[in-house]
Short mmCIF file of C-alpha atoms (C1' of nucleotides) in Angstrom, two decimals:
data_model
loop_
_atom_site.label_atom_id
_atom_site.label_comp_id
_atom_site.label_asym_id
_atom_site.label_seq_id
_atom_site.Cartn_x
_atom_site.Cartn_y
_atom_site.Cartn_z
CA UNK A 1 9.38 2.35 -95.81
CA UNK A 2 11.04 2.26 -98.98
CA UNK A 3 13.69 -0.56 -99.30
CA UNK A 4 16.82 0.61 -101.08
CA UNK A 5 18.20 -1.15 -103.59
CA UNK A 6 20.49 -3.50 -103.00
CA UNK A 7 23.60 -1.84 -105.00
CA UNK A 8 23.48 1.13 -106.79
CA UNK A 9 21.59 0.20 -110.34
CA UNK A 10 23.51 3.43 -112.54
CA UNK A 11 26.72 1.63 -113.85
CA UNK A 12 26.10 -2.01 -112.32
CA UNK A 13 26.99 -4.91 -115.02
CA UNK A 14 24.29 -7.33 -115.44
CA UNK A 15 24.32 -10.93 -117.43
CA UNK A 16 26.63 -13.14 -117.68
CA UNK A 17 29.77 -13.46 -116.00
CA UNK A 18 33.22 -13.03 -118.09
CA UNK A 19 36.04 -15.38 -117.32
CA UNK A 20 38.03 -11.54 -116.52
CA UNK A 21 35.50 -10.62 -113.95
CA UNK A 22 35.33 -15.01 -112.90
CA UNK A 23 38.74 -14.46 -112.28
CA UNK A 24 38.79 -11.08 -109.99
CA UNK A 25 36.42 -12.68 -107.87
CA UNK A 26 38.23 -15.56 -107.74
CA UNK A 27 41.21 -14.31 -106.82
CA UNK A 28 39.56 -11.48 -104.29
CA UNK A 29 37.78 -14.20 -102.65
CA UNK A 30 40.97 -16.29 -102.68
CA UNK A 31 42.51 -13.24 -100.77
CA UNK A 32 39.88 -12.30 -98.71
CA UNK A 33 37.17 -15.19 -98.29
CA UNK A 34 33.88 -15.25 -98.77
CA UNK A 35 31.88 -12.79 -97.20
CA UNK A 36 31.14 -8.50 -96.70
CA UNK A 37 29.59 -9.35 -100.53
CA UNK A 38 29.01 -5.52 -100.18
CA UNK A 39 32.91 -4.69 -100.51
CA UNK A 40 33.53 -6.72 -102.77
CA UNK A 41 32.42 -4.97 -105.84
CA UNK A 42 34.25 -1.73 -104.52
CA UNK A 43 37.40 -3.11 -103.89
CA UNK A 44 37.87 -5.06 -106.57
CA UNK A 45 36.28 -2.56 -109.49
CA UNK A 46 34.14 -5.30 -110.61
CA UNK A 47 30.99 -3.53 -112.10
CA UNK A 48 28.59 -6.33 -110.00
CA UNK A 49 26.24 -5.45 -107.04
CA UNK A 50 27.21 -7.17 -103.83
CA UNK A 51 24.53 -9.56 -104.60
CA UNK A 52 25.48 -10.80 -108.05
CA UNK A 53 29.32 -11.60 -106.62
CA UNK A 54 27.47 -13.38 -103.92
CA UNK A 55 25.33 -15.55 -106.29
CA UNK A 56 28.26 -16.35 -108.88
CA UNK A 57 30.56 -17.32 -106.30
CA UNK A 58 27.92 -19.80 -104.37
CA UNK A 59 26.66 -20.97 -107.30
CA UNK A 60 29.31 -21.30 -109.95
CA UNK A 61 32.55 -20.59 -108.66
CA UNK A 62 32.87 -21.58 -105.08
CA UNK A 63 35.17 -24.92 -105.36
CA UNK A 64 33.57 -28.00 -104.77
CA UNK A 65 30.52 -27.53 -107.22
CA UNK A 66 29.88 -30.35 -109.21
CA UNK A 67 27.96 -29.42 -111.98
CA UNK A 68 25.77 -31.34 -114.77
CA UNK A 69 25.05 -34.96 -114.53
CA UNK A 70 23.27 -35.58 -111.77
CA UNK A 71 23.71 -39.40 -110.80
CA UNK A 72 20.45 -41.39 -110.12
CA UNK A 73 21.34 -41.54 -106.48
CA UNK A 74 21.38 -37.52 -106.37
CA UNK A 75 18.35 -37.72 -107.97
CA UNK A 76 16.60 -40.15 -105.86
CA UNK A 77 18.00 -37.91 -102.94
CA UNK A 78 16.68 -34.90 -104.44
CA UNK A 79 13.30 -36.29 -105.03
CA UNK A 80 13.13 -37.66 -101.28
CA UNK A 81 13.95 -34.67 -99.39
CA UNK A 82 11.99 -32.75 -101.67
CA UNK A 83 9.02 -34.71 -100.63
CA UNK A 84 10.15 -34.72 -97.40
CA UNK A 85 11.24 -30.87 -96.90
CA UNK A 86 9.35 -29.27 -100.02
CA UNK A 87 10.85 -26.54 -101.96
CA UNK A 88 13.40 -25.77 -99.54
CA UNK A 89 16.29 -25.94 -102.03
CA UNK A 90 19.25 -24.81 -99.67
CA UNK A 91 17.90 -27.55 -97.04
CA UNK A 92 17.97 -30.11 -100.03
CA UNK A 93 21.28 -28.45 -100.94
CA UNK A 94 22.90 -29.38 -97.46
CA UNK A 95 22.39 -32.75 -97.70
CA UNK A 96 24.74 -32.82 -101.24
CA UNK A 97 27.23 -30.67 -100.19
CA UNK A 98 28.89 -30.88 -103.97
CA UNK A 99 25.28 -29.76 -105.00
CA UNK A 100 24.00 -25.62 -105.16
CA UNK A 101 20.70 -24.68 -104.12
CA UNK A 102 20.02 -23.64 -107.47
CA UNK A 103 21.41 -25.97 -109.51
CA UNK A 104 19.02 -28.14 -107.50
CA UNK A 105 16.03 -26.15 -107.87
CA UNK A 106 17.00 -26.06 -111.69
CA UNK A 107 17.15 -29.94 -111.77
CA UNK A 108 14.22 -30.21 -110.20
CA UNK A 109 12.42 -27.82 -112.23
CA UNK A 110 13.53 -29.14 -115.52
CA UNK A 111 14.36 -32.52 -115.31
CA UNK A 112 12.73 -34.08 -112.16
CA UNK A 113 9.02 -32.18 -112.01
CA UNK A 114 8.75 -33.88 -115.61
CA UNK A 115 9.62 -37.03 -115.05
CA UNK A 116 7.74 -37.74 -112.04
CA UNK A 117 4.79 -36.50 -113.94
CA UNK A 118 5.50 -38.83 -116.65
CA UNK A 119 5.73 -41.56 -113.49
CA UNK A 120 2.85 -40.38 -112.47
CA UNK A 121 0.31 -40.80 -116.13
CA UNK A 122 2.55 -44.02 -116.44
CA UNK A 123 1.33 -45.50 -113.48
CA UNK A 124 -2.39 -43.98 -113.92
CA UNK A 125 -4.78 -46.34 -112.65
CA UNK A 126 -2.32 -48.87 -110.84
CA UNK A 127 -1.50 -48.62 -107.46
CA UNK A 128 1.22 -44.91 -107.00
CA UNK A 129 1.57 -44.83 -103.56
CA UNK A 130 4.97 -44.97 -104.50
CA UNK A 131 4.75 -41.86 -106.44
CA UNK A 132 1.97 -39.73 -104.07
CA UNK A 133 5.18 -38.75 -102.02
CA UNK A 134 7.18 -37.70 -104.78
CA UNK A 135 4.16 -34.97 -106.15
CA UNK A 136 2.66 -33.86 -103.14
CA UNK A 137 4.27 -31.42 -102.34
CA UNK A 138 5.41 -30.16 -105.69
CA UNK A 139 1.61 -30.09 -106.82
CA UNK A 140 -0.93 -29.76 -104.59
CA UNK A 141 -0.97 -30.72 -101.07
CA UNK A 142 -3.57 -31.92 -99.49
CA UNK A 143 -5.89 -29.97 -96.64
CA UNK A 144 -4.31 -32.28 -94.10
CA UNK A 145 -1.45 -32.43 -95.35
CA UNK A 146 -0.82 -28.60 -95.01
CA UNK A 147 -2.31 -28.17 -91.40
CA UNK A 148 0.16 -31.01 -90.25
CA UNK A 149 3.05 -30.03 -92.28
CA UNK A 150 4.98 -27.72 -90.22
CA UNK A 151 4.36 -30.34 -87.22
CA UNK A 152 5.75 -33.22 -88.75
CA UNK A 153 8.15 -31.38 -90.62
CA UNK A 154 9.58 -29.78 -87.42
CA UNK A 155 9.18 -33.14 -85.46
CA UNK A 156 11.19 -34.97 -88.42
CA UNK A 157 14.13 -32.37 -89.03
CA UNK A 158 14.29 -32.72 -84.88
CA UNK A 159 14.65 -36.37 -85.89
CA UNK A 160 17.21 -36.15 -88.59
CA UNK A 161 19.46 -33.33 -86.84
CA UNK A 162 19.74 -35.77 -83.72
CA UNK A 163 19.97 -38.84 -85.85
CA UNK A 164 22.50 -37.62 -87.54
CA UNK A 165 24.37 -35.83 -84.69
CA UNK A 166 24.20 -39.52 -83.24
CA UNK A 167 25.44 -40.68 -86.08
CA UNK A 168 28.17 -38.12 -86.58
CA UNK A 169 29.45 -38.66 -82.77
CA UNK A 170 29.86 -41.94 -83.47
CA UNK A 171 31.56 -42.05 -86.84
CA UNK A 172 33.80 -38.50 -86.39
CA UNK A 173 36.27 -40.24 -83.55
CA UNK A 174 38.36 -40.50 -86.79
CA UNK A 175 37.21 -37.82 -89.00
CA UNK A 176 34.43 -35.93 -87.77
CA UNK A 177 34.54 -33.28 -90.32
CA UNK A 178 33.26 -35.50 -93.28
CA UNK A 179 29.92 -35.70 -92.43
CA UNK A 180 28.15 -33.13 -94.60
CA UNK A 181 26.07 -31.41 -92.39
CA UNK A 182 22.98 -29.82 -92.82
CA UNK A 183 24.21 -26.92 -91.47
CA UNK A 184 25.41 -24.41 -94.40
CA UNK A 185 29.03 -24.05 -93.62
CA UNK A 186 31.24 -23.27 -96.48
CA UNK A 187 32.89 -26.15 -97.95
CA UNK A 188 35.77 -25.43 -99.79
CA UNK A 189 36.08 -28.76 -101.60
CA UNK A 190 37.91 -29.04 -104.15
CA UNK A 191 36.81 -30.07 -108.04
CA UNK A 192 36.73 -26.20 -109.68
CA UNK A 193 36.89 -28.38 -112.84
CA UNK A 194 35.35 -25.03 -113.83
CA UNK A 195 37.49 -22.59 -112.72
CA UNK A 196 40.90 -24.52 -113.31
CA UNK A 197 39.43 -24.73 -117.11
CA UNK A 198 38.23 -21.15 -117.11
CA UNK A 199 41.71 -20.19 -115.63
CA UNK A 200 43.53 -22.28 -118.89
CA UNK A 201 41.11 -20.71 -121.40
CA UNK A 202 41.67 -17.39 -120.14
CA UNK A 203 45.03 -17.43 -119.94
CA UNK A 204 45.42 -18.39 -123.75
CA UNK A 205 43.51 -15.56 -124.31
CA UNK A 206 45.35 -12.33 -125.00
CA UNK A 207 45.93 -10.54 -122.43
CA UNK A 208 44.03 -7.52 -121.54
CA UNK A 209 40.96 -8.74 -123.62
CA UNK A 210 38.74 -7.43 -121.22
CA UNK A 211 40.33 -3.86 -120.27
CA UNK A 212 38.68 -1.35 -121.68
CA UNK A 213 38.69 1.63 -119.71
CA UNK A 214 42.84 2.50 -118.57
CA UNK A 215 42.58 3.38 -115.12
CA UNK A 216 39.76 1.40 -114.22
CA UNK A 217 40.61 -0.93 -110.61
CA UNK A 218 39.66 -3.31 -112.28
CA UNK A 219 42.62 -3.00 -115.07
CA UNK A 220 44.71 -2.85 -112.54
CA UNK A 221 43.70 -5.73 -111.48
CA UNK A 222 43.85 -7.44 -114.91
CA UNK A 223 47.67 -5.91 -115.30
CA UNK A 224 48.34 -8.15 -112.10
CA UNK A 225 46.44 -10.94 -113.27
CA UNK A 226 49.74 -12.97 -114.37
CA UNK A 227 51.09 -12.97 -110.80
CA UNK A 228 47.84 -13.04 -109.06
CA UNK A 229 47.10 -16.05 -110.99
CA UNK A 230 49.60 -17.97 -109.34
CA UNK A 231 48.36 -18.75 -106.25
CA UNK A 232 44.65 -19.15 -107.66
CA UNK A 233 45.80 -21.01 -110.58
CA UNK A 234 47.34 -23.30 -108.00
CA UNK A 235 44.68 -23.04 -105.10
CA UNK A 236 42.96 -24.77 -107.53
CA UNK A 237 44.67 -27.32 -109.37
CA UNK A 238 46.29 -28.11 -106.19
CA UNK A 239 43.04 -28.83 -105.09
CA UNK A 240 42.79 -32.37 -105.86
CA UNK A 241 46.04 -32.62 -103.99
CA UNK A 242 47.09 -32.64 -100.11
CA UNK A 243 50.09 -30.66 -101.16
CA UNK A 244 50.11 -26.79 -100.90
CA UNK A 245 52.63 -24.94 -99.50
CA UNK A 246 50.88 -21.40 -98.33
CA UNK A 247 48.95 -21.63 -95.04
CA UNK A 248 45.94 -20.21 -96.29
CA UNK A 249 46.01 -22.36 -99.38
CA UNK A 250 46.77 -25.63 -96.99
CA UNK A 251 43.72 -24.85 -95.02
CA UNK A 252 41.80 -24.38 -97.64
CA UNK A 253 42.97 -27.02 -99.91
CA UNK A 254 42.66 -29.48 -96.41
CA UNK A 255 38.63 -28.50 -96.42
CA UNK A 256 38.31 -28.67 -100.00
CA UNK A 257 40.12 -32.56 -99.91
CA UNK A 258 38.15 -33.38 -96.70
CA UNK A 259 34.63 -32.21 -98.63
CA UNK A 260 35.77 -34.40 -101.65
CA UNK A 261 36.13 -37.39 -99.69
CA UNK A 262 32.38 -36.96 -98.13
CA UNK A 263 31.33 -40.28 -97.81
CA UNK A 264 28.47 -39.57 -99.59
CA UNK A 265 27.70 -43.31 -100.19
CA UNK A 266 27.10 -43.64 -96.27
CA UNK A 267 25.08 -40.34 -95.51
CA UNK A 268 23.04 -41.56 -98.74
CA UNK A 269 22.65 -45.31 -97.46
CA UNK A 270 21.45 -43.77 -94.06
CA UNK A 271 19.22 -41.30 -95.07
CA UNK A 272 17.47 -43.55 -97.41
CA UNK A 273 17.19 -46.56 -94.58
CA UNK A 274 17.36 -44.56 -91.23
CA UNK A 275 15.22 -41.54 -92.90
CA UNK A 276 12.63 -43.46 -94.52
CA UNK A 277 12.17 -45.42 -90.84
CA UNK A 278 12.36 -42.07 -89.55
CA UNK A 279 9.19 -41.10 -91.41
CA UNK A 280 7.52 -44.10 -91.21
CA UNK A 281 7.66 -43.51 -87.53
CA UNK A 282 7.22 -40.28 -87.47
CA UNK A 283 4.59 -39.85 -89.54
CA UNK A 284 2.90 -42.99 -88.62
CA UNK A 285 1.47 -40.09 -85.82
CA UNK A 286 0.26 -37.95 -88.42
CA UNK A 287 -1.80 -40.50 -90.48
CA UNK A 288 -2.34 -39.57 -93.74
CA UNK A 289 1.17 -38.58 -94.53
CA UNK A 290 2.39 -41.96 -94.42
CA UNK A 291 1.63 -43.09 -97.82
CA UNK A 292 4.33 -40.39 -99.25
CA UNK A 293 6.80 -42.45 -97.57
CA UNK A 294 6.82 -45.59 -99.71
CA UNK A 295 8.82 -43.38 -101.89
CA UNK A 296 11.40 -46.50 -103.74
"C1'" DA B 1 20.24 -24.48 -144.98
"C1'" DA B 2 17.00 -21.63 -142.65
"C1'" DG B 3 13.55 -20.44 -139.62
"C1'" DG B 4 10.78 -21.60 -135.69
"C1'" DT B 5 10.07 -23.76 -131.34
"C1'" DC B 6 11.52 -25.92 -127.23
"C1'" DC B 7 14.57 -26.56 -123.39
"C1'" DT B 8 18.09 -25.55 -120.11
"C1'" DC B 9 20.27 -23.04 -116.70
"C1'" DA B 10 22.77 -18.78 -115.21
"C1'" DA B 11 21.38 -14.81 -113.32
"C1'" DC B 12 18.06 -11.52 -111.51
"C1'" DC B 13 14.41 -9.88 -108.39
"C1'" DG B 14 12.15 -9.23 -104.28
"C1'" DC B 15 11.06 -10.77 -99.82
"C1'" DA B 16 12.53 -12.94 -95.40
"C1'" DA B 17 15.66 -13.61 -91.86
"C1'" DC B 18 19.25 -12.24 -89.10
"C1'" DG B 19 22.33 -9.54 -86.34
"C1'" DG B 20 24.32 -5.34 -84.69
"C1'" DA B 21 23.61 -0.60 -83.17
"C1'" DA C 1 11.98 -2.65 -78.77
"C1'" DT C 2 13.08 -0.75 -82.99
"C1'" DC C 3 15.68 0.42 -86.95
"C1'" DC C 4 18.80 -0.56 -90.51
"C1'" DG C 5 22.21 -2.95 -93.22
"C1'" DT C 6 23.53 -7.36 -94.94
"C1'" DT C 7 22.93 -11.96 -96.35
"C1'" DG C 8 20.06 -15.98 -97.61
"C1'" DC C 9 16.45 -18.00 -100.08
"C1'" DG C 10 13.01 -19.25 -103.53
"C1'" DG C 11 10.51 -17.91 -107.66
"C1'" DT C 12 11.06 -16.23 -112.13
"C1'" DT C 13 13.14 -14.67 -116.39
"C1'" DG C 14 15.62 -14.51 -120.62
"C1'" DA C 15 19.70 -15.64 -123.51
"C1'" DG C 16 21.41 -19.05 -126.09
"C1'" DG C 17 21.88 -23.72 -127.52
"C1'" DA C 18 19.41 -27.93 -129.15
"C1'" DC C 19 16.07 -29.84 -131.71
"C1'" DC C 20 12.44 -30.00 -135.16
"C1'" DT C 21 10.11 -28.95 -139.49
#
DNA sequence: AAGGTCCTCAACCGCAACGGA
DNA sequence: ATCCGTTGCGGTTGAGGACCT
């Protein structure tokens, strides 16, 4: 059975994203929330499948995206889990909640793949153990490897998810809504570095730049964009602050604040001591996975 | 300065998974 | 149980910037 497309392909935009079109799903999203990607295009004229507003808003302009610089802890992170979950980029995602899936997968794929390759020829001939983990699955897994993989994986994320519930029941008496979760809720944290710029550069710009039919939706969006951009423009700048005086703003801002103040330092500490234990012991069982462990 | 090559990352594509009818 | 629409995910691509000659 044929599959239809996902959005009609005559008059669908493709490439990159203007700041206009940034800031109509912005705003719609503000309005609406996130979700029914497939209205989105029609109600807000944007010339986008359902699947392209999806993509730009979880990957670039959903608040609480941190973009670019990757600190050596993310990266250490990134290269665990990886080794430990594989190329399951919106698992890895969960556990850096500031971090997309694909911004991840791009790191990885640019950045991390080469260096632990240079590791790797670097360390040619001396002991790697330390670097085995880091590869294996990336590269080639071994036979044994794959025919235990989904076991141990399974057995380990088991592991983790009631480690970690432990761990959140224990720490959340106070605030039990900073623990990032593995789970993908939608964190509206705040940051939108991006979007507060992109709403400042666009708004020097003149106005109706982008119109170019008259009577498109979308125009009329753009004529409204000067009071729309008022409660965007201050969803996110107020981000960084507590202080918002619309509901839907408050709740969101109160998410966005609570997903800034992730105590990343702790989930990282844990993961690192309690997950590496965790797959010492668990994979102590499965024998020859053990040596990807010694990962730092 | 100009042309060529390399590198990065935003965005696309297609399949899988999920949930409702 | 099956179909169908929607969303999620991972692999891949290509535009454009950075770097090199």
């Amino acid at each position: 059975m044929g599959r239809p497309p996902c959005c009609d392909k005559i008059g669908v935009k493709k490439g990159p994203w203007t700041p206009e079109e940034d800031i109509i799903l912005v705003s719609y999203i503000q309005e609406h929330g996130p979700g029914n990607w497939r209205a989105v295009p029609t109600n807000t004229g944007l010339r986008r499948c359902s699947k392209s507003c999806r993509l730009r808003w979880t990957n670039y302009l959903r608040p609480g995206i941190k973009r670019g610089n990757f600190t050596e802890k993310e990266e250490k992170m990134i290269i665990h889990l990886q080794a430990l979950l594989g190329n399951r980029w919106a698992a890895i995602a969960s556990y850096l909640p500031q971090r997309t899936d694909n911004d991840i997968k791009n790191y990885w794929n640019t950045h991390l793949k080469k260096k632990l390759k240079k590791l790797e020829e670097g360390q040619d001939g001396q002991n790697t153990s330390s670097l085995v983990g880091f590869s294996s699955n990336s590269t080639s897994s071994t036979s044994s490897h794959n025919s235990n993989k989904g076991q141990w994986e399974r057995r380990l994320q088991t592991d983790i998810h009631m480690a970690k519930q432990a761990l959140c029941e224990a720490l959340s008496i106070e605030k039990p809504e900073l623990l990032p979760s593995p789970s993908p809720s939608p964190i509206y944290a705040s940051s939108a570095e991006n979007i507060a710029r992109l709403l400042e550069n666009w708004k020097t710009r003149k106005p109706n730049s982008g119109a170019s039919s008259s009577s498109s939706p979308q125009e009329s969006m753009t004529q409204n964009f000067n009071e729309e951009l008022k409660p965007v423009q201050s969803f996110y700048s107020n981000s960084n602050s507590s202080t918002t005086t619309d509901d839907s703003h408050q709740s969101v801002s109160a998410e966005a604040e609570a997903a800034q103040q992730v105590p990343l330092s702790l989930l990282e500490k844990w993961l690192f001591e309690e997950g590496v234990n965790m797959m010492d012991m668990s994979l102590d069982a499965d024998h020859d996975q053990t040596d990807q462990i010694d990962l730092f």
